Short mmCIF file of N, CA and C in Angstrom, two decimals:
data_model
loop_
_atom_site.label_atom_id
_atom_site.label_comp_id
_atom_site.label_asym_id
_atom_site.label_seq_id
_atom_site.Cartn_x
_atom_site.Cartn_y
_atom_site.Cartn_z
N MET A 53 5.23 -21.26 12.61
CA MET A 53 4.80 -19.91 12.43
C MET A 53 4.58 -19.52 10.95
N SER A 54 3.79 -18.69 10.69
CA SER A 54 3.47 -18.39 9.19
C SER A 54 4.22 -17.20 8.80
N LEU A 55 4.27 -17.00 7.59
CA LEU A 55 5.04 -15.59 7.04
C LEU A 55 4.12 -14.36 7.30
N CYS A 56 4.79 -13.47 7.48
CA CYS A 56 4.34 -12.04 7.69
C CYS A 56 4.59 -11.13 6.54
N TYR A 57 3.50 -10.51 6.06
CA TYR A 57 3.67 -9.55 4.94
C TYR A 57 3.54 -8.13 5.38
N GLU A 58 4.39 -7.21 4.82
CA GLU A 58 4.36 -5.83 5.15
C GLU A 58 4.08 -4.85 3.95
N VAL A 59 3.32 -3.94 4.27
CA VAL A 59 3.04 -3.03 3.27
C VAL A 59 3.38 -1.67 3.74
N ALA A 60 4.17 -0.84 3.15
CA ALA A 60 4.59 0.50 3.64
C ALA A 60 4.45 1.38 2.36
N ILE A 61 3.75 2.39 2.54
CA ILE A 61 3.59 3.41 1.53
C ILE A 61 4.26 4.77 2.00
N PHE A 62 5.08 5.34 1.27
CA PHE A 62 5.67 6.61 1.52
C PHE A 62 5.44 7.67 0.52
N LYS A 63 5.55 8.77 0.84
CA LYS A 63 5.42 9.93 -0.03
C LYS A 63 6.92 10.47 -0.13
N VAL A 64 7.30 10.53 -1.32
CA VAL A 64 8.78 10.91 -1.75
C VAL A 64 8.67 11.99 -2.71
N GLU A 65 9.66 12.93 -2.59
CA GLU A 65 9.69 13.82 -3.60
C GLU A 65 10.30 13.24 -4.82
N LYS A 66 9.72 13.43 -6.17
CA LYS A 66 9.96 12.83 -7.32
C LYS A 66 11.44 12.62 -7.63
N HIS A 67 12.28 13.79 -7.36
CA HIS A 67 13.66 13.67 -7.56
C HIS A 67 14.33 12.87 -6.52
N ASN A 68 13.85 12.39 -5.50
CA ASN A 68 14.53 11.73 -4.40
C ASN A 68 14.18 10.07 -4.63
N ILE A 69 13.31 9.70 -5.68
CA ILE A 69 12.78 8.33 -5.74
C ILE A 69 14.01 7.43 -6.18
N PRO A 70 14.86 7.66 -6.93
CA PRO A 70 15.87 6.73 -7.36
C PRO A 70 16.65 6.57 -6.09
N ARG A 71 17.03 7.58 -5.44
CA ARG A 71 17.95 7.31 -4.26
C ARG A 71 16.94 6.51 -3.08
N VAL A 72 15.80 6.65 -3.00
CA VAL A 72 15.03 6.05 -1.88
C VAL A 72 15.09 4.53 -2.46
N ILE A 73 14.98 4.25 -3.71
CA ILE A 73 14.92 2.81 -4.02
C ILE A 73 16.33 2.29 -3.83
N GLU A 74 17.41 2.78 -4.10
CA GLU A 74 18.59 2.37 -3.81
C GLU A 74 18.87 1.97 -2.41
N LEU A 75 18.45 3.12 -1.43
CA LEU A 75 18.50 2.80 -0.07
C LEU A 75 17.64 1.84 0.41
N SER A 76 16.68 1.67 -0.15
CA SER A 76 15.67 0.50 0.19
C SER A 76 16.28 -0.90 -0.03
N LEU A 77 16.99 -0.98 -1.18
CA LEU A 77 17.63 -2.46 -1.41
C LEU A 77 18.73 -2.43 -0.43
N LEU A 78 19.52 -1.48 -0.06
CA LEU A 78 20.58 -1.59 0.74
C LEU A 78 20.05 -1.96 2.15
N ILE A 79 19.02 -1.41 2.63
CA ILE A 79 18.37 -1.67 3.96
C ILE A 79 18.01 -3.21 3.84
N PHE A 80 17.26 -3.63 2.87
CA PHE A 80 16.98 -5.11 2.72
C PHE A 80 17.99 -5.95 3.00
N ASN A 81 19.17 -5.54 2.35
CA ASN A 81 20.33 -6.21 2.43
C ASN A 81 20.96 -6.26 3.80
N GLU A 82 20.87 -5.21 4.55
CA GLU A 82 21.27 -4.85 5.82
C GLU A 82 20.58 -5.71 6.83
N ILE A 83 19.20 -5.85 6.66
CA ILE A 83 18.28 -6.46 7.46
C ILE A 83 18.70 -8.07 7.37
N ASN A 84 18.85 -8.48 6.18
CA ASN A 84 19.20 -9.98 5.90
C ASN A 84 20.72 -10.28 6.00
N ALA A 85 21.52 -9.39 6.69
CA ALA A 85 22.95 -9.60 6.65
C ALA A 85 23.42 -10.77 7.51
N ASP A 86 22.66 -10.94 8.86
CA ASP A 86 22.99 -11.98 9.68
C ASP A 86 22.20 -13.15 9.45
N GLU A 87 21.01 -13.09 8.97
CA GLU A 87 20.14 -14.15 8.71
C GLU A 87 18.99 -13.57 7.81
N LYS A 88 18.62 -14.58 6.94
CA LYS A 88 17.68 -14.04 5.86
C LYS A 88 16.28 -14.10 6.44
N VAL A 89 15.73 -12.86 6.89
CA VAL A 89 14.51 -12.85 7.44
C VAL A 89 13.48 -12.17 6.46
N ILE A 90 14.03 -11.50 5.46
CA ILE A 90 12.97 -10.99 4.36
C ILE A 90 13.27 -12.01 3.31
N THR A 91 12.22 -12.72 2.96
CA THR A 91 12.28 -13.81 1.92
C THR A 91 12.15 -13.20 0.38
N SER A 92 11.36 -12.21 0.25
CA SER A 92 11.01 -11.48 -0.93
C SER A 92 10.62 -10.10 -0.68
N TYR A 93 10.83 -9.37 -1.69
CA TYR A 93 10.30 -7.95 -1.61
C TYR A 93 10.06 -7.24 -3.06
N ASP A 94 9.30 -6.19 -3.10
CA ASP A 94 9.11 -5.51 -4.14
C ASP A 94 9.05 -4.02 -3.78
N ILE A 95 9.43 -3.17 -4.76
CA ILE A 95 9.39 -1.68 -4.50
C ILE A 95 8.42 -1.10 -5.59
N LEU A 96 7.36 -0.51 -5.35
CA LEU A 96 6.57 -0.14 -6.28
C LEU A 96 6.21 1.36 -6.23
N GLN A 97 5.82 1.79 -7.43
CA GLN A 97 5.46 3.24 -7.57
C GLN A 97 3.88 3.35 -7.95
N LYS A 98 3.15 4.33 -7.25
CA LYS A 98 1.72 4.35 -7.57
C LYS A 98 1.48 4.88 -8.91
N THR A 99 0.61 4.38 -9.67
CA THR A 99 0.38 4.61 -11.06
C THR A 99 -0.20 5.97 -11.24
N ASP A 100 -1.05 6.37 -10.43
CA ASP A 100 -1.69 7.77 -10.60
C ASP A 100 -1.14 9.00 -9.68
N VAL A 101 -0.13 8.45 -8.82
CA VAL A 101 0.44 9.50 -7.96
C VAL A 101 1.93 9.17 -7.95
N ALA A 102 2.61 10.21 -8.80
CA ALA A 102 4.09 9.80 -8.96
C ALA A 102 5.00 9.91 -7.71
N ASP A 103 4.46 10.67 -6.67
CA ASP A 103 5.47 10.65 -5.39
C ASP A 103 5.17 9.73 -4.27
N GLN A 104 4.54 8.52 -4.76
CA GLN A 104 4.32 7.45 -3.75
C GLN A 104 5.11 6.13 -4.11
N VAL A 105 5.79 5.73 -3.17
CA VAL A 105 6.53 4.57 -3.25
C VAL A 105 6.05 3.54 -2.26
N CYS A 106 5.92 2.16 -2.51
CA CYS A 106 5.50 1.26 -1.72
C CYS A 106 6.51 0.03 -1.66
N TRP A 107 6.50 -0.41 -0.28
CA TRP A 107 7.35 -1.72 -0.03
C TRP A 107 6.29 -2.63 0.12
N GLN A 108 6.48 -3.90 -0.56
CA GLN A 108 5.82 -5.23 -0.14
C GLN A 108 6.96 -6.13 0.21
N LEU A 109 6.92 -6.46 1.55
CA LEU A 109 8.02 -7.33 1.98
C LEU A 109 7.30 -8.66 2.52
N THR A 110 7.99 -9.69 2.24
CA THR A 110 7.56 -10.95 2.91
C THR A 110 8.63 -11.40 3.86
N TRP A 111 8.17 -11.47 5.17
CA TRP A 111 9.01 -11.68 6.51
C TRP A 111 8.90 -13.31 6.66
N ILE A 112 9.94 -13.84 7.36
CA ILE A 112 9.89 -15.26 7.60
C ILE A 112 8.78 -15.53 8.84
N ASN A 113 8.61 -14.49 9.63
CA ASN A 113 7.58 -14.58 10.74
C ASN A 113 7.41 -13.38 11.24
N GLU A 114 6.33 -13.18 12.01
CA GLU A 114 6.08 -11.96 12.81
C GLU A 114 7.10 -11.41 13.81
N GLN A 115 7.82 -12.50 14.45
CA GLN A 115 9.02 -12.28 15.35
C GLN A 115 10.13 -11.54 14.77
N ALA A 116 10.50 -11.93 13.45
CA ALA A 116 11.39 -11.40 12.64
C ALA A 116 11.26 -9.90 12.30
N VAL A 117 9.96 -9.47 12.38
CA VAL A 117 9.73 -8.03 12.10
C VAL A 117 9.96 -7.40 13.37
N LYS A 118 9.53 -8.01 14.51
CA LYS A 118 9.70 -7.38 15.76
C LYS A 118 11.19 -7.14 16.13
N SER A 119 11.86 -8.08 15.88
CA SER A 119 13.22 -8.19 16.18
C SER A 119 14.14 -7.04 15.24
N THR A 120 13.63 -7.13 14.13
CA THR A 120 14.30 -5.92 13.15
C THR A 120 13.81 -4.49 13.48
N ALA A 121 12.65 -4.34 14.07
CA ALA A 121 12.17 -3.09 14.22
C ALA A 121 13.10 -2.55 15.47
N LEU A 122 13.66 -3.41 16.48
CA LEU A 122 14.53 -2.89 17.42
C LEU A 122 15.91 -2.49 16.74
N LYS A 123 16.40 -3.04 15.82
CA LYS A 123 17.55 -3.00 15.13
C LYS A 123 17.57 -1.75 14.17
N TRP A 124 16.22 -1.43 13.74
CA TRP A 124 15.96 -0.40 12.64
C TRP A 124 16.99 0.91 12.88
N PRO A 125 16.95 1.68 13.96
CA PRO A 125 17.68 2.75 14.16
C PRO A 125 19.15 2.79 13.83
N ASN A 126 19.71 1.67 14.15
CA ASN A 126 21.09 1.38 14.05
C ASN A 126 21.66 0.79 12.64
N LEU A 127 20.78 0.53 11.82
CA LEU A 127 21.06 0.15 10.47
C LEU A 127 21.73 1.18 9.75
N PRO A 128 22.91 1.04 8.92
CA PRO A 128 23.58 2.05 8.23
C PRO A 128 22.78 2.99 7.38
N SER A 129 21.77 2.60 6.83
CA SER A 129 21.10 3.32 5.57
C SER A 129 19.70 4.04 6.18
N THR A 130 19.31 3.60 7.23
CA THR A 130 17.96 4.19 7.59
C THR A 130 17.71 5.61 7.90
N LYS A 131 18.91 6.38 8.30
CA LYS A 131 18.78 7.73 8.68
C LYS A 131 18.67 8.57 7.38
N GLU A 132 19.53 8.07 6.26
CA GLU A 132 19.32 8.70 5.08
C GLU A 132 17.97 8.52 4.52
N LEU A 133 17.49 7.27 4.50
CA LEU A 133 16.16 6.93 3.96
C LEU A 133 15.00 7.83 4.52
N GLU A 134 15.18 7.81 5.88
CA GLU A 134 14.04 8.62 6.59
C GLU A 134 14.21 10.27 6.43
N SER A 135 15.37 10.57 6.11
CA SER A 135 15.46 12.02 5.71
C SER A 135 14.93 12.37 4.35
N LEU A 136 14.65 11.29 3.59
CA LEU A 136 14.25 11.54 2.06
C LEU A 136 12.55 11.09 2.05
N VAL A 137 12.05 10.58 3.18
CA VAL A 137 10.75 10.23 3.03
C VAL A 137 10.00 11.34 3.63
N GLY A 138 9.06 11.99 2.92
CA GLY A 138 8.37 13.22 3.34
C GLY A 138 7.26 12.73 4.37
N GLU A 139 6.55 11.65 4.10
CA GLU A 139 5.43 11.29 4.90
C GLU A 139 5.28 9.70 4.77
N LYS A 140 5.02 9.12 5.96
CA LYS A 140 4.74 7.67 5.88
C LYS A 140 3.17 7.62 5.70
N ILE A 141 2.64 7.24 4.68
CA ILE A 141 1.20 7.38 4.34
C ILE A 141 0.51 6.12 5.03
N TYR A 142 1.20 5.02 4.86
CA TYR A 142 0.53 3.80 5.53
C TYR A 142 1.67 2.82 5.76
N TYR A 143 1.50 2.07 6.88
CA TYR A 143 2.47 1.13 7.25
C TYR A 143 1.75 0.03 8.14
N GLY A 144 1.91 -1.11 7.77
CA GLY A 144 1.16 -2.25 8.34
C GLY A 144 1.64 -3.68 8.10
N HIS A 145 1.39 -4.70 8.91
CA HIS A 145 1.77 -5.99 8.82
C HIS A 145 0.64 -6.91 8.83
N PHE A 146 0.69 -7.89 8.07
CA PHE A 146 -0.39 -8.95 7.80
C PHE A 146 0.02 -10.39 7.96
N LEU A 147 -0.92 -11.20 8.53
CA LEU A 147 -0.77 -12.65 8.44
C LEU A 147 -1.69 -13.24 7.53
N SER A 148 -1.48 -14.31 6.81
CA SER A 148 -2.51 -14.97 6.10
C SER A 148 -3.59 -15.35 6.94
N SER A 149 -4.79 -15.27 6.32
CA SER A 149 -6.00 -15.80 7.11
C SER A 149 -6.51 -17.17 6.37
N ILE A 150 -5.91 -17.58 5.40
CA ILE A 150 -6.27 -18.85 4.81
C ILE A 150 -5.41 -19.82 5.08
#
């Protein structure tokens, strides 16, 4: 199976960005607690729009993404994260084409 890449862009009030970053890191650790399924990640801020935060995640495979999606509502930090995200601008998964 090939790696699966995730891009998620969120609109977050500027004063909540530090907490969203903290929660994001906690969530990545919670997801990887039983088995390392996220092999790398980055949290980015858009250069020309201060209230946009982006996740770039690399998953071990597409099945890991699907399995984690089922666990998402029960992860300890997701409710607070979702309360701080004003809008999910974009969310998608990609497999390499080469």
